[in-house]
GROMACS .gro file of C-alpha atoms in nm:
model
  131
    1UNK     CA    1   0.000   0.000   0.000
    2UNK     CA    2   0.124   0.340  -0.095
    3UNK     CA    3   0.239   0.601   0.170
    4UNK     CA    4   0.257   0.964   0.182
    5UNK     CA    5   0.490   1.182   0.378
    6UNK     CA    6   0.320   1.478   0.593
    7UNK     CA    7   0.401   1.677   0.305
    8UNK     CA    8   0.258   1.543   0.053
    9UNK     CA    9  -0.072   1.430   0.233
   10UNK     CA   10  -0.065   1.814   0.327
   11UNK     CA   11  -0.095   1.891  -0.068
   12UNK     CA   12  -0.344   1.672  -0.145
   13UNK     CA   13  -0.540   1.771   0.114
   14UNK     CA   14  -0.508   2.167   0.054
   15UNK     CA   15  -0.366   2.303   0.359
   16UNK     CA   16   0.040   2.341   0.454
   17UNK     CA   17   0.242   2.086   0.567
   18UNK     CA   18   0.240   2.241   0.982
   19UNK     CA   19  -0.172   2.200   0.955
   20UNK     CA   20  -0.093   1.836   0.825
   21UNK     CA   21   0.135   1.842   1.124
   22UNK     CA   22  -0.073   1.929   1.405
   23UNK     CA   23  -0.351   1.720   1.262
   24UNK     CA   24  -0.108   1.407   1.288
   25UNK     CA   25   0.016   1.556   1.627
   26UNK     CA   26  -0.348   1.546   1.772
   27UNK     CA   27  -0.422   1.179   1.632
   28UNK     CA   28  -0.690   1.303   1.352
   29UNK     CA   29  -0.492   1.065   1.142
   30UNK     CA   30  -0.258   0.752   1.207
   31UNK     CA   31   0.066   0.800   1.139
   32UNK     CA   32   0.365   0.532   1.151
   33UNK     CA   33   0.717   0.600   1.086
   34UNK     CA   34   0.973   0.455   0.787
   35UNK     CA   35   1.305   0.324   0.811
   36UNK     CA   36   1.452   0.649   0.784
   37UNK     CA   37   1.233   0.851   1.046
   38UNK     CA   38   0.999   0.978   0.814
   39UNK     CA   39   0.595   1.003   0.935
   40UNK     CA   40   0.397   0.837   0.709
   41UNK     CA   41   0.011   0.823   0.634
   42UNK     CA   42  -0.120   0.527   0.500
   43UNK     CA   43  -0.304   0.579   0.173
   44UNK     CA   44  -0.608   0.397   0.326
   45UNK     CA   45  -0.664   0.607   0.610
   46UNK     CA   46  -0.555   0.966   0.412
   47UNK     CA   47  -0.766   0.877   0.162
   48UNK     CA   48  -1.091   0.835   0.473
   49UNK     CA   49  -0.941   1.146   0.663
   50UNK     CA   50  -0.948   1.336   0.297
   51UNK     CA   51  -1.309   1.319   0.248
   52UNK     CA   52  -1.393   1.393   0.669
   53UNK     CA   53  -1.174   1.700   0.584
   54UNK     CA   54  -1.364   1.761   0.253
   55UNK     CA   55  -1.686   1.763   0.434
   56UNK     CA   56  -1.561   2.043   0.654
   57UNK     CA   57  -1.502   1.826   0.951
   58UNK     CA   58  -1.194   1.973   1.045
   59UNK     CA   59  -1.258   2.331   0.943
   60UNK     CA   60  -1.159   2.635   1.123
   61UNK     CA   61  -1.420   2.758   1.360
   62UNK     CA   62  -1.366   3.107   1.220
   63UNK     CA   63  -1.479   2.994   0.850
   64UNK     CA   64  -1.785   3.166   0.800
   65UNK     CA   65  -2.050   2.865   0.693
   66UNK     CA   66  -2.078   2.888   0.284
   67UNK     CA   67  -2.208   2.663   0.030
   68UNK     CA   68  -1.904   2.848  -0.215
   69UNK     CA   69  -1.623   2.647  -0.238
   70UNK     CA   70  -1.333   2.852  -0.441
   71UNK     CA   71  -1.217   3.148  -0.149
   72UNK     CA   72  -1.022   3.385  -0.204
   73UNK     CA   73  -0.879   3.543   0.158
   74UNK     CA   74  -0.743   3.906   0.064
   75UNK     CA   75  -0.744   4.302   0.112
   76UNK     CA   76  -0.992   4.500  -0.013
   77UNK     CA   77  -0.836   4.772  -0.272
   78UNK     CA   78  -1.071   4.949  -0.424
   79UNK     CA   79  -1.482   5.037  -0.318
   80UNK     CA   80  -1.670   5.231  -0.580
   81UNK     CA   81  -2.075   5.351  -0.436
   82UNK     CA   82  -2.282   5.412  -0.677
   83UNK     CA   83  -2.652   5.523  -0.600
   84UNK     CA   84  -2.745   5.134  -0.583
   85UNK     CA   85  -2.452   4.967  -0.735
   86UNK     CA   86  -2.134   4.901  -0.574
   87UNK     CA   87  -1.791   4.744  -0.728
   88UNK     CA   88  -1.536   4.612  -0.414
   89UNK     CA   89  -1.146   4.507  -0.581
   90UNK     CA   90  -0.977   4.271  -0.360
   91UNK     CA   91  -0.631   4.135  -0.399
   92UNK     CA   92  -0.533   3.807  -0.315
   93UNK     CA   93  -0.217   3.730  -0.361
   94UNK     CA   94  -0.177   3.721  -0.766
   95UNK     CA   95  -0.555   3.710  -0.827
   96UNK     CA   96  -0.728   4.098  -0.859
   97UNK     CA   97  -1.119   4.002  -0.842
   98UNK     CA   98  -1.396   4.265  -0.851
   99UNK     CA   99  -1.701   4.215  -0.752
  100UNK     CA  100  -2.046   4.396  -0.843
  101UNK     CA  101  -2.331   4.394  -0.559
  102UNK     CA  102  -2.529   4.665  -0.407
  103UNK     CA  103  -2.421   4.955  -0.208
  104UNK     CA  104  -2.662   4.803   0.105
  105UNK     CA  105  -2.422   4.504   0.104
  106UNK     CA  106  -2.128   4.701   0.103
  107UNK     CA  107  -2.282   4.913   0.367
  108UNK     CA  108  -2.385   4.635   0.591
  109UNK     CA  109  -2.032   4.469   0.538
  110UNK     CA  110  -1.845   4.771   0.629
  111UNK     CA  111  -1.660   4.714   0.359
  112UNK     CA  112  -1.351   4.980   0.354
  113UNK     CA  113  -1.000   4.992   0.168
  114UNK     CA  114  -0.741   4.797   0.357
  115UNK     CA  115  -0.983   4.542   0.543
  116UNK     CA  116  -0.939   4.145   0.555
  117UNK     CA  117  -1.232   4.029   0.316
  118UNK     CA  118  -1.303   3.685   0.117
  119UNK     CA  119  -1.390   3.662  -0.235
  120UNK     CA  120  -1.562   3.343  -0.280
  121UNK     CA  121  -1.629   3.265  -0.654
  122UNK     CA  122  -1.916   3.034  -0.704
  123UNK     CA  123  -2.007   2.979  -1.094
  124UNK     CA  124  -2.008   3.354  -1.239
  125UNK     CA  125  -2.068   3.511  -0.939
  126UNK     CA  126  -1.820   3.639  -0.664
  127UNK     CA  127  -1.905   3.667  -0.321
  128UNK     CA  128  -1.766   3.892  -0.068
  129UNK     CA  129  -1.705   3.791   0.317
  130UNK     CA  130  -1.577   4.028   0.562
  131UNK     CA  131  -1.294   3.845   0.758
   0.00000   0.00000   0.00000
């Protein structure tokens, strides 16, 4: 059976290798070591902790609850108020997204330049949370 070092389970599973770490560390997943030291996960059990993790088992209690999927954590760059309208540019990391929504929601957000906020893309639409 195939095994995976910390860092690699850690990529497949979409978080960095000290989250994989501290997961291991707290016994969310069995790990055994190889002949050289190494911590290994069994593909078995990463592949059964993959899809608890996937089902937002193990997700940050500070994660607001979404049904989006692609997030985008980031600072906000740019608010334009129109009368109704609103545009909000946030940068995270490489990606520049803008998103169009009303100047209520922006309101009610408290949207501002230089705040924490999450772009979360969900088919053609992007959806802002304030972090």
């Amino acid at each position: 059976m195939q095994s995976y070092t910390i860092g690699q389970a850690a990529r497949l599973l979409g978080v960095s290798p000290d989250t994989a770490r501290r997961w291991a560390d707290a016994g969310r997943v069995a790990t055994h070591r190889d002949d050289a030291g190494r911590r290994l996960i069994d593909g078995r059990d990463l592949a059964a902790f993959s899809v608890e993790v996937g089902q937002g088992a193990y997700a940050d209690d500070d994660e607001p609850y979404t049904s989006a999927r692609n997030a985008f954590p980031g600072i906000v760059t740019a608010v334009k108020l129109g009368d109704v309208a609103a545009q909000v540019e946030i940068q995270a990391g490489p990606h520049r997204l803008v998103s169009l929504l009303t100047r209520e929601a922006v309101e009610e957000l408290g949207l501002e330049v230089g705040m924490q906020a999450t772009a979360r893309v969900k088919s053609t639409s992007v959806h802002i949370d304030r972090t």
